[in-house]
Amino acid sequence: MIEIIFVITNISFLSALYKDGAKNGLKENVFIISNLIREYEKEDYQQIFENSDMRFNIIALDGKVIYDSRKYNEEEKLENHANRKEVLEVRDTGTGFDIRKSSISDETMAYYAVKRVNREGERVVVRVSKNYGDTLRMLRLILLAELLFFSFLNFIIHAFYKNYLKRDLYRKIEVIEDFLKEKGNGENLYFEKDPWILNLWDVVQKWQKQNLENIINLNREKRILHQIITSIDSSICLFDEKLGLIIKNSKFNYLYEKDKTNYLNLIKDLEIIDVMKKAINEKQNQKSEVYILRLKRYFSVNVKYLDQDQRYLLSVKDITATKGMIEVQKTFISNVSHELKTPLTNIKGYVIALEDAPDPLKIQFIKTIKNNIDKLENIIIDFLNISKIESSNIVNIEKVPVSRVKTELQAVLNERIKSSDATISYNLNLLNKENELKIDFEKVLTILKNLVENAIIYRGNKVPEIEISIIETKSRYKIGVKDNGVGVGPEEIEKIFERFYRVDKARTSNKAGTGLGLSIVKELVERCGGKIDVISKEGKGTIFIFTILK
């Protein structure tokens, strides 16, 4: 490339130099001719320049050739020169110059023209020409010589590089490679005749060290990224610009086909594919909630278009639980409104009725009002218990006598026990002689209170008979609450621990609670490190068995 630039520059310079030389030579001839036409007639020109090799013309301003030293007395046959470049320049600037092939001699000529006044006082164009073909041939020879010279020089350099420098460089690289394989432990590398190789060795060592650090950092970042991708609760898929799978985590594998890469073949469900298609067609981010019928679950589908890399990032999250929580919240609000409204309406009605009621009825009305107030109090206590359970995970273990449990349970349920004539019996099998329990007293009391209260509420037409058994092992207590109530159908056993759920038989009962009691029981048992099971038969009663850690 450098040689080509040099040749072009050199030829351009020589060409300009020769052009200037030709132009200056012609200028001198024009000066002579200009003096001649002021002193002599046309007929005299030919005698003076008959044996001269110099050619000149006298041209009128309109382009008509008045005199031609080579075509004397044939000027009428010559073309009009008005459009010649040098003649046009004379009209504009007073002088003109051009190099071109002559239409008469078919040779390359240099032309120089000026505007002058002849002997008759007419303004004419004096044009002098000179053969320029020899000069062009000389320039071509120079160009050819330079090209041959640089081609030969490149050949010599290439041969020198290939046969010496390249082999020498390869040899030194092989030495460094061997040293890295055999002695790459930080030892110094030394060549007495090639000290520059030490500099190369330093560069290689620094590069190697940096490269190893980069590899370590990259592997660490890959591990972190892998941990992040695998730990999030969403399915992640990255697709390239051709919609082929690049990477996918293992979450929700049941949404995808095995060993497929294209998104149309990979994704099983049209609901997710439709969201992907919309993002691909519009080249924009898309987010949608879909319900997949075959799975009976809700999913949040989010597709991000990575404009810079022309890629698509698909994330799918199971939001069925969230949807369920929304429904729970709706149910909660509805139940709260209903549960609070009913006793408040009763209280308000009976308070109004008290004003005009006869004395015998007032006592009954006051009793009804008190029952509704108790119901309101129980509702509020249940709501407070749910809030308290959700806001605290603390378990306060303490030694509590069984007698205290019996006394407190009797006290909190006294009204219900009296009104239903219920009987509560205990069956204890404890390891310690002091009859003490290592429990969170408040939580266990709430559990027993709710279970016994349920046994009384759902007694049907029977007198409640409730048995509480406590069996102690080395690490935990197994506690059972057995009743003789209406029982629970097998299809409802899985549902009774859901918030606000009540069995159908209890929905119309005026004694029914909020539907939070068993939900509170389950959450308190789990807080105490245990679990709860149910054994029940409709019309025969129910047994709740739960364990808690000591």
Short mmCIF file of C-alpha atoms in Angstrom, two decimals, residues 182-511:
data_model
loop_
_atom_site.label_atom_id
_atom_site.label_comp_id
_atom_site.label_asym_id
_atom_site.label_seq_id
_atom_site.Cartn_x
_atom_site.Cartn_y
_atom_site.Cartn_z
CA GLU A 182 7.61 -27.40 31.40
CA LYS A 183 8.67 -24.53 33.67
CA GLY A 184 5.68 -22.25 33.85
CA ASN A 185 6.12 -21.74 37.55
CA GLY A 186 7.36 -18.14 37.65
CA GLU A 187 11.03 -18.84 36.89
CA ASN A 188 12.91 -16.28 34.80
CA LEU A 189 13.39 -16.92 31.11
CA TYR A 190 16.74 -15.79 29.69
CA PHE A 191 18.39 -15.75 26.26
CA GLU A 192 21.77 -14.12 26.05
CA LYS A 193 21.48 -13.33 22.34
CA ASP A 194 17.75 -12.52 22.40
CA PRO A 195 17.13 -10.28 25.43
CA TRP A 196 13.99 -8.85 23.78
CA ILE A 197 12.31 -12.18 24.34
CA LEU A 198 12.27 -11.34 28.06
CA ASN A 199 9.96 -8.43 27.30
CA LEU A 200 7.72 -10.74 25.32
CA TRP A 201 7.84 -13.23 28.19
CA ASP A 202 6.79 -10.52 30.67
CA VAL A 203 3.86 -9.62 28.43
CA VAL A 204 2.85 -13.29 28.14
CA GLN A 205 3.08 -13.78 31.91
CA LYS A 206 0.98 -10.68 32.63
CA TRP A 207 -1.55 -11.74 30.03
CA GLN A 208 -1.64 -15.26 31.42
CA LYS A 209 -2.15 -14.01 34.97
CA GLN A 210 -4.90 -11.61 33.90
CA ASN A 211 -6.52 -14.28 31.79
CA LEU A 212 -6.56 -16.75 34.68
CA GLU A 213 -8.09 -14.10 36.95
CA ASN A 214 -10.70 -13.36 34.30
CA ILE A 215 -11.50 -17.06 33.97
CA ILE A 216 -11.88 -17.38 37.76
CA ASN A 217 -14.12 -14.29 37.88
CA LEU A 218 -16.13 -15.52 34.93
CA ASN A 219 -16.65 -18.94 36.49
CA ARG A 220 -17.67 -17.33 39.78
CA GLU A 221 -20.15 -15.06 38.01
CA LYS A 222 -21.50 -18.04 36.06
CA ARG A 223 -22.01 -19.95 39.31
CA ILE A 224 -23.76 -16.98 40.91
CA LEU A 225 -25.91 -16.48 37.81
CA HIS A 226 -26.76 -20.19 37.76
CA GLN A 227 -27.70 -20.09 41.46
CA ILE A 228 -29.87 -17.03 40.89
CA ILE A 229 -31.61 -18.51 37.85
CA THR A 230 -32.26 -21.86 39.54
CA SER A 231 -33.40 -20.33 42.84
CA ILE A 232 -36.02 -17.88 41.57
CA ASP A 233 -39.63 -19.02 41.60
CA SER A 234 -40.14 -18.35 37.88
CA SER A 235 -39.35 -20.29 34.74
CA ILE A 236 -36.71 -18.43 32.68
CA CYS A 237 -36.06 -19.03 28.95
CA LEU A 238 -33.73 -16.97 26.74
CA PHE A 239 -34.22 -17.17 22.95
CA ASP A 240 -31.89 -15.89 20.22
CA GLU A 241 -32.85 -13.74 17.20
CA LYS A 242 -33.92 -16.91 15.33
CA LEU A 243 -36.12 -17.88 18.32
CA GLY A 244 -33.93 -20.83 19.26
CA LEU A 245 -33.45 -21.65 22.96
CA ILE A 246 -30.19 -20.40 24.47
CA ILE A 247 -30.68 -21.16 28.17
CA LYS A 248 -33.49 -22.34 30.47
CA ASN A 249 -33.74 -23.06 34.17
CA SER A 250 -35.44 -26.15 35.56
CA LYS A 251 -38.49 -24.43 37.04
CA PHE A 252 -41.91 -25.63 35.77
CA ASN A 253 -40.43 -28.20 33.37
CA TYR A 254 -43.95 -29.53 32.85
CA LEU A 255 -44.61 -26.47 30.67
CA TYR A 256 -41.99 -27.55 28.08
CA GLU A 257 -41.18 -30.40 25.73
CA LYS A 258 -37.85 -32.16 26.16
CA ASP A 259 -35.03 -31.80 23.61
CA LYS A 260 -36.76 -28.97 21.69
CA THR A 261 -35.17 -25.62 20.91
CA ASN A 262 -37.59 -23.55 18.81
CA TYR A 263 -40.15 -21.83 21.02
CA LEU A 264 -43.11 -23.20 19.03
CA ASN A 265 -42.00 -26.79 19.63
CA LEU A 266 -40.64 -26.16 23.12
CA ILE A 267 -43.66 -24.53 24.80
CA LYS A 268 -46.59 -26.87 25.33
CA ASP A 269 -49.43 -24.41 25.91
CA LEU A 270 -50.93 -22.04 23.34
CA GLU A 271 -51.73 -19.48 26.04
CA ILE A 272 -48.00 -18.84 26.58
CA ILE A 273 -47.17 -19.12 22.85
CA ASP A 274 -49.71 -16.37 22.05
CA VAL A 275 -47.93 -13.95 24.40
CA MET A 276 -44.57 -14.83 22.79
CA LYS A 277 -45.97 -14.32 19.28
CA LYS A 278 -47.29 -10.88 20.18
CA ALA A 279 -43.90 -9.83 21.55
CA ILE A 280 -42.15 -11.18 18.42
CA ASN A 281 -44.55 -9.51 15.95
CA GLU A 282 -44.50 -6.13 17.72
CA LYS A 283 -40.87 -6.37 18.93
CA GLN A 284 -42.03 -5.00 22.28
CA ASN A 285 -42.26 -6.22 25.86
CA GLN A 286 -45.44 -8.13 26.68
CA LYS A 287 -46.98 -9.12 30.00
CA SER A 288 -50.15 -11.12 30.54
CA GLU A 289 -51.92 -13.36 33.02
CA VAL A 290 -53.10 -16.65 31.53
CA TYR A 291 -55.13 -19.57 32.79
CA ILE A 292 -53.92 -22.97 31.57
CA LEU A 293 -56.90 -25.30 31.58
CA ARG A 294 -54.96 -28.57 31.46
CA LEU A 295 -53.14 -27.60 34.66
CA LYS A 296 -56.01 -25.61 36.19
CA ARG A 297 -53.52 -22.96 37.28
CA TYR A 298 -52.89 -19.27 36.68
CA PHE A 299 -49.55 -18.01 35.35
CA SER A 300 -48.03 -14.57 34.84
CA VAL A 301 -46.23 -14.55 31.46
CA ASN A 302 -43.65 -11.82 30.86
CA VAL A 303 -41.69 -11.47 27.58
CA LYS A 304 -38.91 -8.89 27.35
CA TYR A 305 -37.50 -7.90 23.94
CA LEU A 306 -33.74 -7.30 24.25
CA ASP A 307 -33.35 -4.81 21.41
CA GLN A 308 -29.56 -4.63 21.42
CA ASP A 309 -29.06 -8.39 21.00
CA GLN A 310 -32.33 -9.14 19.14
CA ARG A 311 -33.21 -11.69 21.83
CA TYR A 312 -36.31 -12.55 23.84
CA LEU A 313 -36.44 -13.33 27.58
CA LEU A 314 -39.48 -15.35 28.68
CA SER A 315 -40.39 -15.61 32.36
CA VAL A 316 -43.37 -17.60 33.62
CA LYS A 317 -44.53 -17.41 37.25
CA ASP A 318 -47.24 -19.47 38.92
CA ILE A 319 -49.68 -16.98 40.50
CA THR A 320 -52.38 -19.46 41.46
CA ALA A 321 -51.65 -18.90 45.17
CA THR A 322 -51.76 -15.14 44.70
CA LYS A 323 -55.08 -15.43 42.91
CA GLY A 324 -56.23 -17.58 45.81
CA MET A 325 -55.10 -14.96 48.32
CA ILE A 326 -57.10 -12.34 46.44
CA GLU A 327 -60.15 -14.57 46.70
CA VAL A 328 -59.38 -15.10 50.41
CA GLN A 329 -59.22 -11.36 50.92
CA LYS A 330 -62.54 -10.92 49.15
CA THR A 331 -64.00 -13.69 51.26
CA PHE A 332 -62.48 -12.16 54.37
CA ILE A 333 -64.05 -8.77 53.73
CA SER A 334 -67.38 -10.38 52.87
CA ASN A 335 -67.33 -12.57 55.99
CA VAL A 336 -66.24 -9.76 58.29
CA SER A 337 -69.04 -7.58 56.97
CA HIS A 338 -71.58 -10.36 57.34
CA GLU A 339 -70.40 -11.66 60.72
CA LEU A 340 -70.29 -8.19 62.28
CA LYS A 341 -73.53 -7.01 60.69
CA THR A 342 -75.69 -9.89 61.96
CA PRO A 343 -75.05 -9.51 65.74
CA LEU A 344 -75.01 -5.73 65.49
CA THR A 345 -78.39 -5.80 63.75
CA ASN A 346 -79.76 -8.12 66.45
CA ILE A 347 -78.38 -5.94 69.23
CA LYS A 348 -79.83 -2.79 67.66
CA GLY A 349 -83.24 -4.42 67.14
CA TYR A 350 -83.51 -5.75 70.68
CA VAL A 351 -82.31 -2.47 72.19
CA ILE A 352 -85.13 -0.68 70.36
CA ALA A 353 -87.60 -3.39 71.42
CA LEU A 354 -86.56 -2.97 75.08
CA GLU A 355 -88.09 0.49 75.21
CA ASP A 356 -91.68 -0.77 74.87
CA ALA A 357 -91.28 -4.43 75.94
CA PRO A 358 -93.10 -5.70 79.02
CA ASP A 359 -90.94 -6.64 82.02
CA PRO A 360 -91.08 -10.43 81.48
CA LEU A 361 -89.66 -10.01 77.94
CA LYS A 362 -86.96 -7.50 78.93
CA ILE A 363 -84.93 -10.19 80.69
CA GLN A 364 -85.11 -12.40 77.57
CA PHE A 365 -84.16 -9.47 75.30
CA ILE A 366 -81.22 -8.55 77.52
CA LYS A 367 -80.04 -12.18 77.43
CA THR A 368 -80.27 -12.18 73.62
CA ILE A 369 -78.34 -8.89 73.48
CA LYS A 370 -75.66 -10.37 75.74
CA ASN A 371 -75.36 -13.47 73.53
CA ASN A 372 -74.85 -11.28 70.47
CA ILE A 373 -72.26 -9.20 72.30
CA ASP A 374 -70.43 -12.43 73.19
CA LYS A 375 -70.62 -13.43 69.56
CA LEU A 376 -69.13 -10.09 68.51
CA GLU A 377 -66.39 -10.51 71.09
CA ASN A 378 -65.55 -14.00 69.76
CA ILE A 379 -65.44 -12.70 66.20
CA ILE A 380 -63.06 -9.90 67.16
CA ILE A 381 -60.90 -12.30 69.21
CA ASP A 382 -60.61 -14.64 66.19
CA PHE A 383 -59.55 -11.78 63.94
CA LEU A 384 -57.02 -10.59 66.52
CA ASN A 385 -55.66 -14.13 66.89
CA ILE A 386 -55.16 -14.46 63.12
CA SER A 387 -53.35 -11.12 63.03
CA LYS A 388 -51.22 -12.06 66.04
CA ILE A 389 -50.24 -15.43 64.56
CA GLU A 390 -49.19 -13.87 61.24
CA SER A 391 -47.13 -11.13 62.88
CA SER A 392 -45.14 -13.28 65.33
CA ASN A 393 -43.21 -16.57 65.11
CA ILE A 394 -42.12 -16.56 68.76
CA VAL A 395 -42.91 -19.66 70.85
CA ASN A 396 -42.70 -19.16 74.64
CA ILE A 397 -42.07 -22.57 76.23
CA GLU A 398 -42.73 -22.77 79.97
CA LYS A 399 -43.65 -25.36 82.58
CA VAL A 400 -47.40 -25.31 83.13
CA PRO A 401 -49.38 -27.55 85.55
CA VAL A 402 -52.16 -29.54 83.91
CA SER A 403 -54.52 -28.17 86.53
CA ARG A 404 -53.94 -24.65 85.21
CA VAL A 405 -54.83 -25.77 81.70
CA LYS A 406 -58.07 -27.32 82.98
CA THR A 407 -59.00 -24.27 85.04
CA GLU A 408 -58.32 -21.72 82.30
CA LEU A 409 -60.11 -23.80 79.66
CA GLN A 410 -63.15 -24.13 81.95
CA ALA A 411 -63.14 -20.37 82.58
CA VAL A 412 -63.00 -19.25 78.92
CA LEU A 413 -65.74 -21.74 77.92
CA ASN A 414 -67.88 -21.53 81.05
CA GLU A 415 -70.92 -19.96 79.40
CA ARG A 416 -70.95 -22.42 76.49
CA ILE A 417 -70.41 -25.40 78.80
CA LYS A 418 -73.28 -24.37 81.07
CA SER A 419 -75.68 -23.57 78.24
CA SER A 420 -75.05 -26.90 76.51
CA ASP A 421 -74.58 -29.10 79.64
CA ALA A 422 -71.33 -30.26 78.10
CA THR A 423 -68.95 -32.55 79.99
CA ILE A 424 -65.16 -32.53 79.56
CA SER A 425 -63.00 -35.45 80.69
CA TYR A 426 -59.22 -35.83 80.62
CA ASN A 427 -57.01 -38.83 79.92
CA LEU A 428 -53.38 -38.09 80.83
CA ASN A 429 -50.26 -40.17 80.21
CA LEU A 430 -47.31 -37.97 81.27
CA LEU A 431 -43.69 -38.89 81.97
CA ASN A 432 -43.27 -36.54 84.94
CA LYS A 433 -44.94 -37.04 88.33
CA GLU A 434 -45.65 -33.34 88.81
CA ASN A 435 -48.23 -33.39 86.00
CA GLU A 436 -46.52 -30.45 84.28
CA LEU A 437 -46.41 -29.63 80.59
CA LYS A 438 -43.57 -27.84 78.77
CA ILE A 439 -45.66 -25.82 76.35
CA ASP A 440 -46.50 -22.35 75.06
CA PHE A 441 -49.46 -22.02 77.37
CA GLU A 442 -51.28 -19.27 75.49
CA LYS A 443 -51.10 -21.06 72.14
CA VAL A 444 -52.08 -24.48 73.51
CA LEU A 445 -54.98 -22.95 75.45
CA THR A 446 -56.23 -21.24 72.26
CA ILE A 447 -55.97 -24.55 70.35
CA LEU A 448 -57.94 -26.46 72.99
CA LYS A 449 -60.47 -23.65 73.40
CA ASN A 450 -61.24 -23.60 69.65
CA LEU A 451 -61.46 -27.40 69.35
CA VAL A 452 -63.72 -27.76 72.43
CA GLU A 453 -65.84 -24.81 71.31
CA ASN A 454 -66.31 -26.44 67.89
CA ALA A 455 -67.31 -29.70 69.61
CA ILE A 456 -70.01 -27.82 71.54
CA ILE A 457 -71.24 -25.79 68.52
CA TYR A 458 -71.46 -28.78 66.15
CA ARG A 459 -73.10 -31.15 68.61
CA GLY A 460 -76.39 -31.52 66.75
CA ASN A 461 -79.18 -32.51 69.17
CA LYS A 462 -76.86 -34.34 71.52
CA VAL A 463 -75.43 -33.32 74.88
CA PRO A 464 -71.72 -32.68 74.19
CA GLU A 465 -69.32 -35.26 75.59
CA ILE A 466 -65.71 -34.22 75.09
CA GLU A 467 -62.58 -36.15 75.96
CA ILE A 468 -59.11 -34.55 75.99
CA SER A 469 -56.13 -36.93 75.99
CA ILE A 470 -52.48 -35.92 76.44
CA ILE A 471 -49.65 -38.40 75.81
CA GLU A 472 -46.05 -37.29 76.51
CA THR A 473 -42.97 -38.66 74.69
CA LYS A 474 -39.32 -37.63 75.01
CA SER A 475 -39.56 -34.86 72.42
CA ARG A 476 -43.23 -33.94 72.05
CA TYR A 477 -46.83 -34.16 73.25
CA LYS A 478 -49.59 -35.94 71.39
CA ILE A 479 -52.94 -34.36 72.24
CA GLY A 480 -56.39 -35.52 71.13
CA VAL A 481 -59.80 -33.88 71.39
CA LYS A 482 -62.69 -36.30 70.85
CA ASP A 483 -66.39 -35.35 70.63
CA ASN A 484 -69.76 -37.00 69.91
CA GLY A 485 -71.00 -34.30 67.53
CA VAL A 486 -72.33 -34.29 63.96
CA GLY A 487 -69.00 -35.25 62.42
CA VAL A 488 -67.48 -34.18 59.12
CA GLY A 489 -67.90 -35.78 55.70
CA PRO A 490 -64.78 -37.14 53.94
CA GLU A 491 -65.11 -34.59 51.13
CA GLU A 492 -64.93 -31.74 53.66
CA ILE A 493 -62.07 -32.92 55.88
CA GLU A 494 -59.43 -31.30 53.58
CA LYS A 495 -61.32 -27.99 53.63
CA ILE A 496 -62.15 -27.46 57.28
CA PHE A 497 -58.77 -25.86 58.03
CA GLU A 498 -59.26 -23.19 55.33
CA ARG A 499 -60.08 -19.72 56.56
CA PHE A 500 -63.82 -18.91 56.76
CA TYR A 501 -64.80 -22.42 55.71
CA ARG A 502 -67.76 -23.91 57.54
CA VAL A 503 -69.51 -27.22 56.93
CA ASP A 504 -72.89 -26.94 55.27
CA LYS A 505 -74.82 -28.03 58.33
CA ALA A 506 -73.41 -25.10 60.28
CA ARG A 507 -74.00 -22.34 57.73
CA THR A 508 -77.56 -21.65 58.89
CA SER A 509 -76.89 -22.23 62.56
CA ASN A 510 -77.18 -19.15 64.72
CA LYS A 511 -74.40 -20.56 66.86
#
